[in-house]
């Protein structure tokens, strides 16, 4: 969470202004707010308007080694990523507290923020929000829409809390995310909360070992890409068989 108790609510995102239903108008134009949208503008808005058409199963995981524990519905919003918003960032957070504290506040509808994942010191991972949905974690609407947020147990000023097990588990998680969305494994695309434009947070702080972390993600990347390719092949086979 960094220097404050919240990541920065994205509650203004709960309405996009123009819904997909409003865009379902034939003839290549739509009337919105008294104006007429041309076909190219209509197509742009269709892409930007979040949908909820993808199949959802309660407790379904995106990271197979995670445990599902749901964040409050007030702390994220439905989307159909990456179809409506491209995912091209992983954002690293530090709780400024314990793993149970992170789960507790992300389940609190009054908190206004939550990450997709929380990583414990022993490497255990909780998934709290589906990757296809937008978590309110970055304090920046655009970055919320384009990113996956990973919270880590600990404090920015206590490097001993960043354990070997935590680094390794988080790196495998990030490698999987990068494989799923074709995100480069580098510091431009894997960033700290402190690097989000407009933020006043400091996490993961000066003691987070970025060189070590990126190296671990890169090491885990080949296995993650293989797993993703196998998953896509199995999904394609299932579709052709149905």
XYZ file of C-alpha atoms in Angstrom:
242
model
C 0.000 0.000 0.000
C 2.991 2.310 0.441
C 2.774 5.564 2.345
C -1.014 5.607 2.792
C -3.712 3.204 3.888
C -5.312 3.167 0.437
C -4.022 2.751 -3.104
C -6.414 5.415 -4.350
C -10.020 4.646 -5.151
C -11.092 4.270 -8.747
C -14.785 4.552 -7.918
C -15.270 7.095 -10.675
C -14.675 4.190 -13.057
C -17.918 2.501 -12.071
C -19.620 4.202 -15.006
C -18.029 4.718 -18.384
C -20.546 7.294 -19.550
C -21.302 5.297 -22.709
C -22.373 1.687 -22.226
C -22.132 -1.130 -24.717
C -25.909 -1.254 -24.765
C -25.987 2.406 -25.788
C -23.650 1.645 -28.675
C -25.807 -1.133 -30.113
C -27.385 1.138 -32.674
C -27.377 0.331 -36.379
C -26.585 2.504 -39.349
C -22.998 3.310 -38.398
C -23.871 6.257 -36.120
C -25.218 6.646 -32.586
C -26.753 9.543 -30.718
C -25.000 10.031 -27.364
C -25.584 13.048 -25.123
C -27.189 14.959 -27.940
C -24.295 14.379 -30.376
C -23.898 12.070 -33.346
C -20.996 9.615 -33.359
C -19.539 8.562 -36.695
C -18.722 4.921 -37.411
C -15.003 5.176 -36.537
C -15.760 6.931 -33.252
C -18.447 4.376 -32.509
C -15.981 1.552 -33.024
C -13.451 3.254 -30.732
C -16.028 3.660 -27.984
C -17.169 0.081 -28.396
C -13.617 -1.093 -27.736
C -13.248 1.195 -24.715
C -16.595 0.355 -23.149
C -16.077 -2.514 -20.657
C -18.255 -5.553 -21.150
C -19.151 -8.491 -18.943
C -19.628 -11.125 -21.600
C -16.857 -13.530 -20.629
C -17.811 -16.625 -18.699
C -17.267 -16.331 -14.960
C -17.125 -19.133 -12.433
C -17.046 -18.412 -8.712
C -13.580 -18.956 -7.299
C -11.923 -19.549 -10.673
C -8.183 -18.833 -10.622
C -5.898 -17.229 -13.179
C -2.786 -18.347 -11.274
C -3.124 -22.041 -10.517
C -0.972 -21.925 -7.369
C -3.149 -19.256 -5.739
C -5.901 -19.538 -3.155
C -9.121 -17.700 -3.989
C -10.372 -15.184 -1.435
C -12.621 -12.500 -2.892
C -12.096 -8.768 -2.469
C -15.122 -6.594 -1.819
C -17.052 -5.843 -4.972
C -16.720 -2.145 -4.078
C -12.960 -2.302 -4.632
C -12.932 -3.335 -8.303
C -15.148 -3.278 -11.392
C -16.206 -5.744 -14.031
C -14.420 -5.737 -17.374
C -13.543 -8.080 -20.230
C -9.804 -7.577 -20.310
C -7.782 -7.830 -22.455
C -10.556 -7.422 -25.042
C -11.688 -4.040 -23.769
C -8.430 -2.879 -22.164
C -5.000 -4.119 -23.151
C -2.974 -5.409 -20.192
C 0.649 -4.290 -20.486
C 1.852 -3.644 -16.927
C 2.421 -5.494 -13.670
C 2.474 -3.188 -10.650
C 4.307 -4.226 -7.482
C 2.960 -3.084 -4.099
C 3.970 -3.562 -0.462
C 1.248 -3.712 2.188
C 2.877 -1.761 5.016
C 1.497 -4.532 7.175
C 0.760 -8.229 7.318
C -0.844 -10.633 4.869
C -4.013 -10.904 7.020
C -4.176 -7.112 7.127
C -4.117 -6.903 3.330
C -6.894 -9.476 2.983
C -8.967 -7.733 5.646
C -8.814 -4.271 4.094
C -9.386 -5.550 0.554
C -12.540 -7.286 1.777
C -13.714 -4.024 3.344
C -16.062 -2.157 0.962
C -15.126 1.129 2.609
C -11.449 0.773 1.750
C -11.909 1.674 -1.914
C -8.936 -0.322 -3.173
C -7.635 -3.847 -3.721
C -5.051 -5.716 -5.785
C -5.561 -8.810 -7.898
C -3.070 -10.795 -5.811
C -1.458 -10.775 -2.362
C 1.814 -12.625 -1.712
C 2.706 -13.785 1.807
C 6.262 -13.946 3.209
C 6.318 -17.725 2.820
C 5.338 -17.409 -0.857
C 1.654 -18.295 -0.485
C -0.490 -16.399 -2.994
C -4.089 -15.224 -2.638
C -6.053 -14.169 -5.695
C -8.746 -11.642 -4.788
C -9.853 -10.296 -8.182
C -9.937 -11.930 -11.617
C -7.357 -10.631 -14.049
C -10.061 -9.799 -16.575
C -11.507 -7.269 -14.117
C -10.162 -3.825 -13.180
C -8.809 -3.586 -9.636
C -8.627 -0.202 -7.926
C -4.979 -0.383 -6.894
C -2.837 2.154 -8.728
C -4.608 5.423 -7.927
C -4.585 6.145 -11.667
C -7.542 5.145 -13.833
C -5.536 4.387 -16.967
C -2.990 2.306 -15.064
C -5.740 0.418 -13.255
C -7.263 -0.496 -16.602
C -3.989 -1.645 -18.146
C -2.346 -3.473 -15.235
C -2.345 -6.401 -12.825
C -1.616 -5.447 -9.201
C 0.410 -7.648 -6.852
C 0.544 -6.814 -3.132
C 3.341 -8.143 -0.906
C 3.316 -8.627 2.832
C 5.813 -6.417 4.639
C 7.096 -2.887 5.124
C 9.060 -0.667 2.759
C 11.675 0.102 5.431
C 12.225 -3.520 6.536
C 14.118 -5.398 3.789
C 14.335 -8.586 5.872
C 10.615 -9.045 5.237
C 11.249 -9.538 1.522
C 12.055 -13.218 1.796
C 13.548 -15.601 -0.743
C 10.258 -17.500 -0.839
C 8.310 -14.292 -1.467
C 10.567 -13.143 -4.296
C 10.482 -16.559 -5.985
C 6.718 -17.018 -5.694
C 5.951 -13.482 -6.838
C 8.345 -13.851 -9.771
C 6.557 -17.020 -10.931
C 3.252 -15.189 -10.651
C 4.531 -12.242 -12.679
C 6.096 -14.533 -15.279
C 2.720 -16.196 -15.764
C 0.993 -12.842 -16.179
C 3.605 -11.740 -18.714
C 3.112 -14.987 -20.662
C -0.677 -14.636 -20.705
C -0.641 -11.071 -22.050
C 2.647 -11.026 -23.979
C 4.169 -8.459 -21.626
C 7.955 -7.921 -21.923
C 9.939 -8.901 -18.846
C 11.619 -5.590 -18.134
C 11.443 -2.568 -15.836
C 9.326 -0.595 -18.268
C 6.483 -3.084 -17.947
C 7.042 -4.423 -14.422
C 6.952 -1.379 -12.168
C 6.487 -0.259 -8.592
C 3.471 1.623 -7.288
C 5.788 4.573 -6.726
C 6.304 4.789 -10.511
C 2.624 5.226 -11.385
C 2.023 8.761 -12.658
C 0.363 10.978 -10.076
C 0.840 8.611 -7.153
C 1.890 9.714 -3.678
C 2.856 6.184 -2.625
C 6.416 4.992 -2.026
C 6.087 1.218 -2.337
C 7.726 -1.136 -2.892
C 10.433 1.155 -1.525
C 14.218 1.402 -1.831
C 14.878 -2.048 -0.361
C 12.937 -3.960 -2.993
C 15.669 -5.701 -5.046
C 14.599 -5.004 -8.615
C 17.637 -6.624 -10.246
C 17.017 -9.819 -8.305
C 13.293 -9.733 -9.004
C 13.511 -9.164 -12.766
C 16.153 -11.891 -13.023
C 13.825 -14.300 -11.209
C 10.919 -13.386 -13.486
C 13.106 -13.933 -16.551
C 14.223 -17.310 -15.181
C 10.608 -18.370 -14.643
C 9.456 -17.054 -18.031
C 10.204 -20.114 -20.234
C 8.179 -22.448 -18.014
C 5.370 -19.879 -17.863
C 5.284 -19.542 -21.652
C 5.205 -23.330 -22.050
C 2.354 -23.624 -19.552
C 0.430 -20.869 -21.338
C 0.923 -22.531 -24.735
C -0.342 -25.827 -23.330
C -3.374 -24.109 -21.817
C -4.210 -22.389 -25.094
C -3.821 -25.678 -27.002
C -6.115 -27.480 -24.571
C -8.698 -24.692 -24.820
C -8.612 -24.791 -28.628
C -9.009 -28.582 -28.591
C -11.974 -28.333 -26.243
C -13.666 -25.753 -28.461
C -13.182 -27.806 -31.606
C -14.565 -30.883 -29.849
C -17.706 -29.092 -28.644
